[in-house]
Amino acid sequence: REREVLTRLELPLAMPLIMGGLRTAALQIVATATLIALIGGGGLGTYIVGGIAQSDTVQTVAGAALVALLALLTEFGMAFLERAVTPRHARPKRRWRHVQPAEGVSPPMPIGV
């Protein structure tokens, strides 16, 4: 009975939170792997560190772009995985609604007007 409650109720409801934690951890790993180049560990951070050492802006920006691309691919991949393993009934519902400004509140004005 307890195992059934765990597998049919608690784990499916906890899955978005578990996957959110794994998603965050995966991005932290990408960031940390980039910093390993500072101690000579290699990786994509090598391009950034080498570019800075040689004052080569193109190499630095290219390395940063590769790291950003890897981070985006990791984020989208983990989001896809999160959606795949989370039961439909446990997913947060998208609710689009138009928010009306409070009465008596003027709309925002551009700066300098």
PDB file of N, CA and C in Angstrom:
ATOM      1  N   ARG A   1       0.823  -1.198   0.000  1.00  0.00           N
ATOM      2  CA  ARG A   1       0.000   0.000   0.000  1.00  0.00           C
ATOM      3  C   ARG A   1       0.870   1.267   0.000  1.00  0.00           C
ATOM      4  N   GLU A   2       1.886   1.302   0.862  1.00  0.00           N
ATOM      5  CA  GLU A   2       2.751   2.484   0.934  1.00  0.00           C
ATOM      6  C   GLU A   2       3.537   2.674  -0.358  1.00  0.00           C
ATOM      7  N   ARG A   3       4.008   1.577  -0.926  1.00  0.00           N
ATOM      8  CA  ARG A   3       4.752   1.651  -2.180  1.00  0.00           C
ATOM      9  C   ARG A   3       3.848   2.184  -3.294  1.00  0.00           C
ATOM     10  N   GLU A   4       2.602   1.767  -3.291  1.00  0.00           N
ATOM     11  CA  GLU A   4       1.655   2.224  -4.311  1.00  0.00           C
ATOM     12  C   GLU A   4       1.399   3.723  -4.175  1.00  0.00           C
ATOM     13  N   VAL A   5       1.268   4.201  -2.946  1.00  0.00           N
ATOM     14  CA  VAL A   5       1.082   5.639  -2.722  1.00  0.00           C
ATOM     15  C   VAL A   5       2.303   6.402  -3.222  1.00  0.00           C
ATOM     16  N   LEU A   6       3.479   5.854  -2.944  1.00  0.00           N
ATOM     17  CA  LEU A   6       4.713   6.509  -3.381  1.00  0.00           C
ATOM     18  C   LEU A   6       4.807   6.567  -4.901  1.00  0.00           C
ATOM     19  N   THR A   7       4.597   5.423  -5.559  1.00  0.00           N
ATOM     20  CA  THR A   7       4.808   5.367  -7.007  1.00  0.00           C
ATOM     21  C   THR A   7       3.676   5.983  -7.816  1.00  0.00           C
ATOM     22  N   ARG A   8       2.473   5.956  -7.300  1.00  0.00           N
ATOM     23  CA  ARG A   8       1.343   6.469  -8.082  1.00  0.00           C
ATOM     24  C   ARG A   8       0.946   7.893  -7.730  1.00  0.00           C
ATOM     25  N   LEU A   9       1.352   8.358  -6.551  1.00  0.00           N
ATOM     26  CA  LEU A   9       0.911   9.682  -6.131  1.00  0.00           C
ATOM     27  C   LEU A   9       2.083  10.620  -5.846  1.00  0.00           C
ATOM     28  N   GLU A  10       2.915  10.235  -4.897  1.00  0.00           N
ATOM     29  CA  GLU A  10       3.939  11.159  -4.421  1.00  0.00           C
ATOM     30  C   GLU A  10       5.031  11.435  -5.452  1.00  0.00           C
ATOM     31  N   LEU A  11       5.585  10.389  -6.062  1.00  0.00           N
ATOM     32  CA  LEU A  11       6.640  10.612  -7.062  1.00  0.00           C
ATOM     33  C   LEU A  11       6.150  11.390  -8.279  1.00  0.00           C
ATOM     34  N   PRO A  12       5.000  11.048  -8.854  1.00  0.00           N
ATOM     35  CA  PRO A  12       4.535  11.856  -9.990  1.00  0.00           C
ATOM     36  C   PRO A  12       4.319  13.329  -9.636  1.00  0.00           C
ATOM     37  N   LEU A  13       3.823  13.592  -8.430  1.00  0.00           N
ATOM     38  CA  LEU A  13       3.613  14.983  -8.035  1.00  0.00           C
ATOM     39  C   LEU A  13       4.928  15.693  -7.725  1.00  0.00           C
ATOM     40  N   ALA A  14       5.929  14.947  -7.278  1.00  0.00           N
ATOM     41  CA  ALA A  14       7.227  15.542  -6.955  1.00  0.00           C
ATOM     42  C   ALA A  14       8.130  15.676  -8.176  1.00  0.00           C
ATOM     43  N   MET A  15       7.783  15.013  -9.277  1.00  0.00           N
ATOM     44  CA  MET A  15       8.661  14.974 -10.450  1.00  0.00           C
ATOM     45  C   MET A  15       9.034  16.362 -10.988  1.00  0.00           C
ATOM     46  N   PRO A  16       8.115  17.336 -11.074  1.00  0.00           N
ATOM     47  CA  PRO A  16       8.545  18.661 -11.559  1.00  0.00           C
ATOM     48  C   PRO A  16       9.620  19.285 -10.672  1.00  0.00           C
ATOM     49  N   LEU A  17       9.507  19.117  -9.373  1.00  0.00           N
ATOM     50  CA  LEU A  17      10.499  19.678  -8.460  1.00  0.00           C
ATOM     51  C   LEU A  17      11.836  18.945  -8.577  1.00  0.00           C
ATOM     52  N   ILE A  18      11.790  17.633  -8.672  1.00  0.00           N
ATOM     53  CA  ILE A  18      13.013  16.836  -8.829  1.00  0.00           C
ATOM     54  C   ILE A  18      13.723  17.218 -10.125  1.00  0.00           C
ATOM     55  N   MET A  19      12.964  17.290 -11.213  1.00  0.00           N
ATOM     56  CA  MET A  19      13.565  17.622 -12.507  1.00  0.00           C
ATOM     57  C   MET A  19      14.074  19.062 -12.528  1.00  0.00           C
ATOM     58  N   GLY A  20      13.396  19.959 -11.838  1.00  0.00           N
ATOM     59  CA  GLY A  20      13.881  21.338 -11.746  1.00  0.00           C
ATOM     60  C   GLY A  20      15.241  21.401 -11.062  1.00  0.00           C
ATOM     61  N   GLY A  21      15.412  20.594 -10.017  1.00  0.00           N
ATOM     62  CA  GLY A  21      16.700  20.525  -9.335  1.00  0.00           C
ATOM     63  C   GLY A  21      17.788  19.943 -10.225  1.00  0.00           C
ATOM     64  N   LEU A  22      17.443  18.905 -10.976  1.00  0.00           N
ATOM     65  CA  LEU A  22      18.417  18.311 -11.901  1.00  0.00           C
ATOM     66  C   LEU A  22      18.782  19.283 -13.017  1.00  0.00           C
ATOM     67  N   ARG A  23      17.799  20.054 -13.458  1.00  0.00           N
ATOM     68  CA  ARG A  23      18.046  21.062 -14.500  1.00  0.00           C
ATOM     69  C   ARG A  23      19.040  22.109 -14.013  1.00  0.00           C
ATOM     70  N   THR A  24      18.807  22.592 -12.804  1.00  0.00           N
ATOM     71  CA  THR A  24      19.706  23.586 -12.216  1.00  0.00           C
ATOM     72  C   THR A  24      21.103  23.002 -12.034  1.00  0.00           C
ATOM     73  N   ALA A  25      21.174  21.768 -11.562  1.00  0.00           N
ATOM     74  CA  ALA A  25      22.471  21.119 -11.356  1.00  0.00           C
ATOM     75  C   ALA A  25      23.217  20.955 -12.675  1.00  0.00           C
ATOM     76  N   ALA A  26      22.509  20.597 -13.733  1.00  0.00           N
ATOM     77  CA  ALA A  26      23.155  20.419 -15.039  1.00  0.00           C
ATOM     78  C   ALA A  26      23.767  21.731 -15.524  1.00  0.00           C
ATOM     79  N   LEU A  27      23.063  22.833 -15.327  1.00  0.00           N
ATOM     80  CA  LEU A  27      23.610  24.131 -15.744  1.00  0.00           C
ATOM     81  C   LEU A  27      24.797  24.539 -14.879  1.00  0.00           C
ATOM     82  N   GLN A  28      24.757  24.194 -13.601  1.00  0.00           N
ATOM     83  CA  GLN A  28      25.897  24.482 -12.731  1.00  0.00           C
ATOM     84  C   GLN A  28      27.128  23.686 -13.169  1.00  0.00           C
ATOM     85  N   ILE A  29      26.910  22.475 -13.643  1.00  0.00           N
ATOM     86  CA  ILE A  29      28.024  21.651 -14.130  1.00  0.00           C
ATOM     87  C   ILE A  29      28.652  22.287 -15.367  1.00  0.00           C
ATOM     88  N   VAL A  30      27.823  22.807 -16.273  1.00  0.00           N
ATOM     89  CA  VAL A  30      28.349  23.483 -17.468  1.00  0.00           C
ATOM     90  C   VAL A  30      29.184  24.692 -17.048  1.00  0.00           C
ATOM     91  N   ALA A  31      28.676  25.472 -16.099  1.00  0.00           N
ATOM     92  CA  ALA A  31      29.402  26.660 -15.637  1.00  0.00           C
ATOM     93  C   ALA A  31      30.717  26.272 -14.966  1.00  0.00           C
ATOM     94  N   THR A  32      30.685  25.253 -14.129  1.00  0.00           N
ATOM     95  CA  THR A  32      31.891  24.815 -13.428  1.00  0.00           C
ATOM     96  C   THR A  32      32.909  24.226 -14.391  1.00  0.00           C
ATOM     97  N   ALA A  33      32.438  23.485 -15.377  1.00  0.00           N
ATOM     98  CA  ALA A  33      33.350  22.905 -16.366  1.00  0.00           C
ATOM     99  C   ALA A  33      34.072  24.000 -17.143  1.00  0.00           C
ATOM    100  N   THR A  34      33.427  25.123 -17.334  1.00  0.00           N
ATOM    101  CA  THR A  34      34.071  26.250 -18.007  1.00  0.00           C
ATOM    102  C   THR A  34      35.183  26.827 -17.139  1.00  0.00           C
ATOM    103  N   LEU A  35      34.952  26.895 -15.832  1.00  0.00           N
ATOM    104  CA  LEU A  35      35.943  27.476 -14.921  1.00  0.00           C
ATOM    105  C   LEU A  35      37.166  26.588 -14.724  1.00  0.00           C
ATOM    106  N   ILE A  36      37.057  25.319 -15.049  1.00  0.00           N
ATOM    107  CA  ILE A  36      38.178  24.395 -14.869  1.00  0.00           C
ATOM    108  C   ILE A  36      39.379  24.814 -15.718  1.00  0.00           C
ATOM    109  N   ALA A  37      39.139  25.537 -16.795  1.00  0.00           N
ATOM    110  CA  ALA A  37      40.244  26.003 -17.644  1.00  0.00           C
ATOM    111  C   ALA A  37      41.181  26.931 -16.876  1.00  0.00           C
ATOM    112  N   LEU A  38      40.675  27.591 -15.847  1.00  0.00           N
ATOM    113  CA  LEU A  38      41.519  28.497 -15.064  1.00  0.00           C
ATOM    114  C   LEU A  38      42.638  27.755 -14.336  1.00  0.00           C
ATOM    115  N   ILE A  39      42.436  26.475 -14.050  1.00  0.00           N
ATOM    116  CA  ILE A  39      43.482  25.699 -13.370  1.00  0.00           C
ATOM    117  C   ILE A  39      44.132  24.700 -14.319  1.00  0.00           C
ATOM    118  N   GLY A  40      43.936  24.909 -15.624  1.00  0.00           N
ATOM    119  CA  GLY A  40      44.588  24.075 -16.623  1.00  0.00           C
ATOM    120  C   GLY A  40      43.881  22.764 -16.907  1.00  0.00           C
ATOM    121  N   GLY A  41      42.590  22.701 -16.626  1.00  0.00           N
ATOM    122  CA  GLY A  41      41.850  21.461 -16.817  1.00  0.00           C
ATOM    123  C   GLY A  41      41.292  21.260 -18.206  1.00  0.00           C
ATOM    124  N   GLY A  42      41.414  22.230 -19.082  1.00  0.00           N
ATOM    125  CA  GLY A  42      40.899  22.094 -20.449  1.00  0.00           C
ATOM    126  C   GLY A  42      39.429  22.441 -20.542  1.00  0.00           C
ATOM    127  N   GLY A  43      38.799  21.986 -21.608  1.00  0.00           N
ATOM    128  CA  GLY A  43      37.385  22.260 -21.822  1.00  0.00           C
ATOM    129  C   GLY A  43      37.166  23.518 -22.643  1.00  0.00           C
ATOM    130  N   LEU A  44      35.906  23.900 -22.782  1.00  0.00           N
ATOM    131  CA  LEU A  44      35.576  25.083 -23.581  1.00  0.00           C
ATOM    132  C   LEU A  44      36.099  26.374 -22.955  1.00  0.00           C
ATOM    133  N   GLY A  45      36.305  26.366 -21.663  1.00  0.00           N
ATOM    134  CA  GLY A  45      36.844  27.550 -21.007  1.00  0.00           C
ATOM    135  C   GLY A  45      38.251  27.885 -21.466  1.00  0.00           C
ATOM    136  N   THR A  46      38.942  26.917 -22.063  1.00  0.00           N
ATOM    137  CA  THR A  46      40.298  27.147 -22.570  1.00  0.00           C
ATOM    138  C   THR A  46      40.299  28.245 -23.625  1.00  0.00           C
ATOM    139  N   TYR A  47      39.279  28.256 -24.471  1.00  0.00           N
ATOM    140  CA  TYR A  47      39.195  29.298 -25.503  1.00  0.00           C
ATOM    141  C   TYR A  47      39.022  30.676 -24.874  1.00  0.00           C
ATOM    142  N   ILE A  48      38.230  30.747 -23.835  1.00  0.00           N
ATOM    143  CA  ILE A  48      38.002  32.035 -23.172  1.00  0.00           C
ATOM    144  C   ILE A  48      39.278  32.496 -22.477  1.00  0.00           C
ATOM    145  N   VAL A  49      39.879  31.610 -21.692  1.00  0.00           N
ATOM    146  CA  VAL A  49      41.094  31.974 -20.953  1.00  0.00           C
ATOM    147  C   VAL A  49      42.234  32.303 -21.913  1.00  0.00           C
ATOM    148  N   GLY A  50      42.396  31.499 -22.972  1.00  0.00           N
ATOM    149  CA  GLY A  50      43.445  31.768 -23.962  1.00  0.00           C
ATOM    150  C   GLY A  50      43.217  33.078 -24.687  1.00  0.00           C
ATOM    151  N   GLY A  51      41.970  33.364 -25.013  1.00  0.00           N
ATOM    152  CA  GLY A  51      41.648  34.625 -25.681  1.00  0.00           C
ATOM    153  C   GLY A  51      41.941  35.824 -24.805  1.00  0.00           C
ATOM    154  N   ILE A  52      41.644  35.703 -23.526  1.00  0.00           N
ATOM    155  CA  ILE A  52      41.936  36.803 -22.600  1.00  0.00           C
ATOM    156  C   ILE A  52      43.447  36.975 -22.456  1.00  0.00           C
ATOM    157  N   ALA A  53      44.176  35.867 -22.339  1.00  0.00           N
ATOM    158  CA  ALA A  53      45.634  35.932 -22.171  1.00  0.00           C
ATOM    159  C   ALA A  53      46.317  36.550 -23.385  1.00  0.00           C
ATOM    160  N   GLN A  54      45.766  36.306 -24.581  1.00  0.00           N
ATOM    161  CA  GLN A  54      46.366  36.822 -25.811  1.00  0.00           C
ATOM    162  C   GLN A  54      45.709  38.118 -26.279  1.00  0.00           C
ATOM    163  N   SER A  55      44.800  38.647 -25.487  1.00  0.00           N
ATOM    164  CA  SER A  55      44.018  39.841 -25.858  1.00  0.00           C
ATOM    165  C   SER A  55      43.334  39.637 -27.204  1.00  0.00           C
ATOM    166  N   ASP A  56      42.844  38.437 -27.430  1.00  0.00           N
ATOM    167  CA  ASP A  56      42.157  38.086 -28.674  1.00  0.00           C
ATOM    168  C   ASP A  56      40.651  38.074 -28.410  1.00  0.00           C
ATOM    169  N   THR A  57      40.016  39.184 -28.740  1.00  0.00           N
ATOM    170  CA  THR A  57      38.584  39.331 -28.480  1.00  0.00           C
ATOM    171  C   THR A  57      37.761  38.308 -29.244  1.00  0.00           C
ATOM    172  N   VAL A  58      38.150  38.027 -30.478  1.00  0.00           N
ATOM    173  CA  VAL A  58      37.391  37.073 -31.298  1.00  0.00           C
ATOM    174  C   VAL A  58      37.397  35.691 -30.646  1.00  0.00           C
ATOM    175  N   GLN A  59      38.560  35.246 -30.189  1.00  0.00           N
ATOM    176  CA  GLN A  59      38.650  33.935 -29.543  1.00  0.00           C
ATOM    177  C   GLN A  59      37.848  33.916 -28.241  1.00  0.00           C
ATOM    178  N   THR A  60      37.929  34.992 -27.475  1.00  0.00           N
ATOM    179  CA  THR A  60      37.194  35.065 -26.214  1.00  0.00           C
ATOM    180  C   THR A  60      35.694  35.012 -26.450  1.00  0.00           C
ATOM    181  N   VAL A  61      35.213  35.804 -27.403  1.00  0.00           N
ATOM    182  CA  VAL A  61      33.777  35.830 -27.694  1.00  0.00           C
ATOM    183  C   VAL A  61      33.324  34.499 -28.286  1.00  0.00           C
ATOM    184  N   ALA A  62      34.161  33.896 -29.132  1.00  0.00           N
ATOM    185  CA  ALA A  62      33.811  32.590 -29.704  1.00  0.00           C
ATOM    186  C   ALA A  62      33.702  31.531 -28.605  1.00  0.00           C
ATOM    187  N   GLY A  63      34.633  31.541 -27.666  1.00  0.00           N
ATOM    188  CA  GLY A  63      34.563  30.603 -26.542  1.00  0.00           C
ATOM    189  C   GLY A  63      33.335  30.838 -25.688  1.00  0.00           C
ATOM    190  N   ALA A  64      33.038  32.109 -25.429  1.00  0.00           N
ATOM    191  CA  ALA A  64      31.846  32.437 -24.638  1.00  0.00           C
ATOM    192  C   ALA A  64      30.575  32.017 -25.367  1.00  0.00           C
ATOM    193  N   ALA A  65      30.559  32.199 -26.689  1.00  0.00           N
ATOM    194  CA  ALA A  65      29.387  31.796 -27.475  1.00  0.00           C
ATOM    195  C   ALA A  65      29.207  30.280 -27.437  1.00  0.00           C
ATOM    196  N   LEU A  66      30.308  29.534 -27.505  1.00  0.00           N
ATOM    197  CA  LEU A  66      30.219  28.069 -27.419  1.00  0.00           C
ATOM    198  C   LEU A  66      29.692  27.620 -26.058  1.00  0.00           C
ATOM    199  N   VAL A  67      30.175  28.263 -25.004  1.00  0.00           N
ATOM    200  CA  VAL A  67      29.697  27.924 -23.664  1.00  0.00           C
ATOM    201  C   VAL A  67      28.214  28.272 -23.532  1.00  0.00           C
ATOM    202  N   ALA A  68      27.815  29.432 -24.051  1.00  0.00           N
ATOM    203  CA  ALA A  68      26.403  29.820 -24.003  1.00  0.00           C
ATOM    204  C   ALA A  68      25.541  28.840 -24.794  1.00  0.00           C
ATOM    205  N   LEU A  69      26.036  28.416 -25.952  1.00  0.00           N
ATOM    206  CA  LEU A  69      25.301  27.437 -26.758  1.00  0.00           C
ATOM    207  C   LEU A  69      25.157  26.113 -26.008  1.00  0.00           C
ATOM    208  N   LEU A  70      26.231  25.674 -25.366  1.00  0.00           N
ATOM    209  CA  LEU A  70      26.167  24.442 -24.582  1.00  0.00           C
ATOM    210  C   LEU A  70      25.170  24.579 -23.430  1.00  0.00           C
ATOM    211  N   ALA A  71      25.171  25.744 -22.777  1.00  0.00           N
ATOM    212  CA  ALA A  71      24.223  25.975 -21.683  1.00  0.00           C
ATOM    213  C   ALA A  71      22.783  25.954 -22.193  1.00  0.00           C
ATOM    214  N   LEU A  72      22.539  26.582 -23.344  1.00  0.00           N
ATOM    215  CA  LEU A  72      21.184  26.581 -23.912  1.00  0.00           C
ATOM    216  C   LEU A  72      20.749  25.180 -24.316  1.00  0.00           C
ATOM    217  N   LEU A  73      21.646  24.430 -24.944  1.00  0.00           N
ATOM    218  CA  LEU A  73      21.316  23.053 -25.322  1.00  0.00           C
ATOM    219  C   LEU A  73      21.031  22.201 -24.088  1.00  0.00           C
ATOM    220  N   THR A  74      21.811  22.411 -23.039  1.00  0.00           N
ATOM    221  CA  THR A  74      21.575  21.685 -21.791  1.00  0.00           C
ATOM    222  C   THR A  74      20.221  22.058 -21.210  1.00  0.00           C
ATOM    223  N   GLU A  75      19.916  23.341 -21.185  1.00  0.00           N
ATOM    224  CA  GLU A  75      18.635  23.815 -20.639  1.00  0.00           C
ATOM    225  C   GLU A  75      17.460  23.254 -21.429  1.00  0.00           C
ATOM    226  N   PHE A  76      17.518  23.353 -22.749  1.00  0.00           N
ATOM    227  CA  PHE A  76      16.408  22.857 -23.567  1.00  0.00           C
ATOM    228  C   PHE A  76      16.296  21.337 -23.484  1.00  0.00           C
ATOM    229  N   GLY A  77      17.431  20.655 -23.441  1.00  0.00           N
ATOM    230  CA  GLY A  77      17.404  19.200 -23.308  1.00  0.00           C
ATOM    231  C   GLY A  77      16.797  18.760 -21.988  1.00  0.00           C
ATOM    232  N   MET A  78      17.170  19.431 -20.914  1.00  0.00           N
ATOM    233  CA  MET A  78      16.609  19.093 -19.607  1.00  0.00           C
ATOM    234  C   MET A  78      15.131  19.466 -19.531  1.00  0.00           C
ATOM    235  N   ALA A  79      14.741  20.564 -20.178  1.00  0.00           N
ATOM    236  CA  ALA A  79      13.319  20.933 -20.203  1.00  0.00           C
ATOM    237  C   ALA A  79      12.508  19.875 -20.946  1.00  0.00           C
ATOM    238  N   PHE A  80      13.053  19.375 -22.052  1.00  0.00           N
ATOM    239  CA  PHE A  80      12.376  18.314 -22.806  1.00  0.00           C
ATOM    240  C   PHE A  80      12.261  17.053 -21.955  1.00  0.00           C
ATOM    241  N   LEU A  81      13.356  16.694 -21.279  1.00  0.00           N
ATOM    242  CA  LEU A  81      13.348  15.513 -20.422  1.00  0.00           C
ATOM    243  C   LEU A  81      12.355  15.681 -19.269  1.00  0.00           C
ATOM    244  N   GLU A  82      12.321  16.882 -18.686  1.00  0.00           N
ATOM    245  CA  GLU A  82      11.379  17.157 -17.596  1.00  0.00           C
ATOM    246  C   GLU A  82       9.942  16.960 -18.060  1.00  0.00           C
ATOM    247  N   ARG A  83       9.647  17.468 -19.236  1.00  0.00           N
ATOM    248  CA  ARG A  83       8.295  17.325 -19.772  1.00  0.00           C
ATOM    249  C   ARG A  83       7.975  15.866 -20.085  1.00  0.00           C
ATOM    250  N   ALA A  84       8.979  15.123 -20.552  1.00  0.00           N
ATOM    251  CA  ALA A  84       8.759  13.720 -20.918  1.00  0.00           C
ATOM    252  C   ALA A  84       8.489  12.839 -19.701  1.00  0.00           C
ATOM    253  N   VAL A  85       9.148  13.112 -18.577  1.00  0.00           N
ATOM    254  CA  VAL A  85       8.986  12.237 -17.412  1.00  0.00           C
ATOM    255  C   VAL A  85       7.918  12.708 -16.435  1.00  0.00           C
ATOM    256  N   THR A  86       7.408  13.924 -16.610  1.00  0.00           N
ATOM    257  CA  THR A  86       6.374  14.435 -15.719  1.00  0.00           C
ATOM    258  C   THR A  86       5.005  14.060 -16.265  1.00  0.00           C
ATOM    259  N   PRO A  87       4.201  13.378 -15.470  1.00  0.00           N
ATOM    260  CA  PRO A  87       2.854  13.029 -15.940  1.00  0.00           C
ATOM    261  C   PRO A  87       2.045  14.277 -16.277  1.00  0.00           C
ATOM    262  N   ARG A  88       1.173  14.144 -17.247  1.00  0.00           N
ATOM    263  CA  ARG A  88       0.389  15.282 -17.729  1.00  0.00           C
ATOM    264  C   ARG A  88      -0.385  15.968 -16.602  1.00  0.00           C
ATOM    265  N   HIS A  89      -0.959  15.191 -15.698  1.00  0.00           N
ATOM    266  CA  HIS A  89      -1.764  15.786 -14.623  1.00  0.00           C
ATOM    267  C   HIS A  89      -0.917  16.511 -13.589  1.00  0.00           C
ATOM    268  N   ALA A  90       0.392  16.259 -13.553  1.00  0.00           N
ATOM    269  CA  ALA A  90       1.264  16.908 -12.579  1.00  0.00           C
ATOM    270  C   ALA A  90       1.959  18.139 -13.147  1.00  0.00           C
ATOM    271  N   ARG A  91       1.782  18.404 -14.435  1.00  0.00           N
ATOM    272  CA  ARG A  91       2.421  19.571 -15.051  1.00  0.00           C
ATOM    273  C   ARG A  91       1.683  20.839 -14.646  1.00  0.00           C
ATOM    274  N   PRO A  92       2.429  21.928 -14.454  1.00  0.00           N
ATOM    275  CA  PRO A  92       1.745  23.192 -14.162  1.00  0.00           C
ATOM    276  C   PRO A  92       0.922  23.632 -15.369  1.00  0.00           C
ATOM    277  N   LYS A  93      -0.237  24.143 -15.092  1.00  0.00           N
ATOM    278  CA  LYS A  93      -1.122  24.580 -16.170  1.00  0.00           C
ATOM    279  C   LYS A  93      -0.729  25.981 -16.621  1.00  0.00           C
ATOM    280  N   ARG A  94      -0.740  26.191 -17.923  1.00  0.00           N
ATOM    281  CA  ARG A  94      -0.454  27.530 -18.458  1.00  0.00           C
ATOM    282  C   ARG A  94      -1.734  28.335 -18.410  1.00  0.00           C
ATOM    283  N   ARG A  95      -1.648  29.455 -17.787  1.00  0.00           N
ATOM    284  CA  ARG A  95      -2.819  30.318 -17.711  1.00  0.00           C
ATOM    285  C   ARG A  95      -2.429  31.691 -18.229  1.00  0.00           C
ATOM    286  N   TRP A  96      -2.997  32.033 -19.333  1.00  0.00           N
ATOM    287  CA  TRP A  96      -2.742  33.332 -19.930  1.00  0.00           C
ATOM    288  C   TRP A  96      -3.907  34.228 -19.565  1.00  0.00           C
ATOM    289  N   ARG A  97      -3.592  35.331 -18.992  1.00  0.00           N
ATOM    290  CA  ARG A  97      -4.656  36.269 -18.676  1.00  0.00           C
ATOM    291  C   ARG A  97      -4.128  37.683 -18.855  1.00  0.00           C
ATOM    292  N   HIS A  98      -5.024  38.509 -19.248  1.00  0.00           N
ATOM    293  CA  HIS A  98      -4.677  39.904 -19.452  1.00  0.00           C
ATOM    294  C   HIS A  98      -4.877  40.640 -18.134  1.00  0.00           C
ATOM    295  N   VAL A  99      -3.842  41.300 -17.677  1.00  0.00           N
ATOM    296  CA  VAL A  99      -3.922  42.012 -16.409  1.00  0.00           C
ATOM    297  C   VAL A  99      -4.323  43.452 -16.687  1.00  0.00           C
ATOM    298  N   GLN A 100      -5.389  43.869 -16.071  1.00  0.00           N
ATOM    299  CA  GLN A 100      -5.860  45.244 -16.203  1.00  0.00           C
ATOM    300  C   GLN A 100      -5.158  46.104 -15.152  1.00  0.00           C
ATOM    301  N   PRO A 101      -4.726  47.311 -15.538  1.00  0.00           N
ATOM    302  CA  PRO A 101      -4.116  48.184 -14.534  1.00  0.00           C
ATOM    303  C   PRO A 101      -5.155  48.604 -13.500  1.00  0.00           C
ATOM    304  N   ALA A 102      -4.691  48.836 -12.302  1.00  0.00           N
ATOM    305  CA  ALA A 102      -5.598  49.262 -11.236  1.00  0.00           C
ATOM    306  C   ALA A 102      -6.216  50.602 -11.601  1.00  0.00           C
ATOM    307  N   GLU A 103      -7.403  50.823 -11.106  1.00  0.00           N
ATOM    308  CA  GLU A 103      -8.109  52.062 -11.417  1.00  0.00           C
ATOM    309  C   GLU A 103      -7.348  53.243 -10.815  1.00  0.00           C
ATOM    310  N   GLY A 104      -7.218  54.276 -11.597  1.00  0.00           N
ATOM    311  CA  GLY A 104      -6.518  55.461 -11.148  1.00  0.00           C
ATOM    312  C   GLY A 104      -5.017  55.414 -11.404  1.00  0.00           C
ATOM    313  N   VAL A 105      -4.523  54.335 -11.954  1.00  0.00           N
ATOM    314  CA  VAL A 105      -3.095  54.200 -12.241  1.00  0.00           C
ATOM    315  C   VAL A 105      -2.880  54.506 -13.715  1.00  0.00           C
ATOM    316  N   SER A 106      -1.969  55.436 -13.995  1.00  0.00           N
ATOM    317  CA  SER A 106      -1.717  55.787 -15.390  1.00  0.00           C
ATOM    318  C   SER A 106      -0.762  54.771 -16.011  1.00  0.00           C
ATOM    319  N   PRO A 107      -0.842  54.591 -17.328  1.00  0.00           N
ATOM    320  CA  PRO A 107       0.069  53.652 -17.982  1.00  0.00           C
ATOM    321  C   PRO A 107       1.505  54.162 -17.902  1.00  0.00           C
ATOM    322  N   PRO A 108       2.491  53.288 -18.007  1.00  0.00           N
ATOM    323  CA  PRO A 108       3.889  53.723 -17.928  1.00  0.00           C
ATOM    324  C   PRO A 108       4.242  54.673 -19.069  1.00  0.00           C
ATOM    325  N   MET A 109       5.066  55.653 -18.756  1.00  0.00           N
ATOM    326  CA  MET A 109       5.491  56.635 -19.751  1.00  0.00           C
ATOM    327  C   MET A 109       6.951  56.379 -20.098  1.00  0.00           C
ATOM    328  N   PRO A 110       7.303  56.501 -21.379  1.00  0.00           N
ATOM    329  CA  PRO A 110       8.714  56.352 -21.755  1.00  0.00           C
ATOM    330  C   PRO A 110       9.568  57.428 -21.092  1.00  0.00           C
ATOM    331  N   ILE A 111      10.803  57.092 -20.811  1.00  0.00           N
ATOM    332  CA  ILE A 111      11.715  58.052 -20.183  1.00  0.00           C
ATOM    333  C   ILE A 111      12.034  59.160 -21.176  1.00  0.00           C
ATOM    334  N   GLY A 112      12.048  60.365 -20.697  1.00  0.00           N
ATOM    335  CA  GLY A 112      12.389  61.507 -21.536  1.00  0.00           C
ATOM    336  C   GLY A 112      11.190  62.154 -22.200  1.00  0.00           C
ATOM    337  N   VAL A 113       9.998  61.705 -21.866  1.00  0.00           N
ATOM    338  CA  VAL A 113       8.799  62.293 -22.487  1.00  0.00           C
ATOM    339  C   VAL A 113       8.197  63.300 -21.557  1.00  0.00           C
TER     340      VAL A 113
END
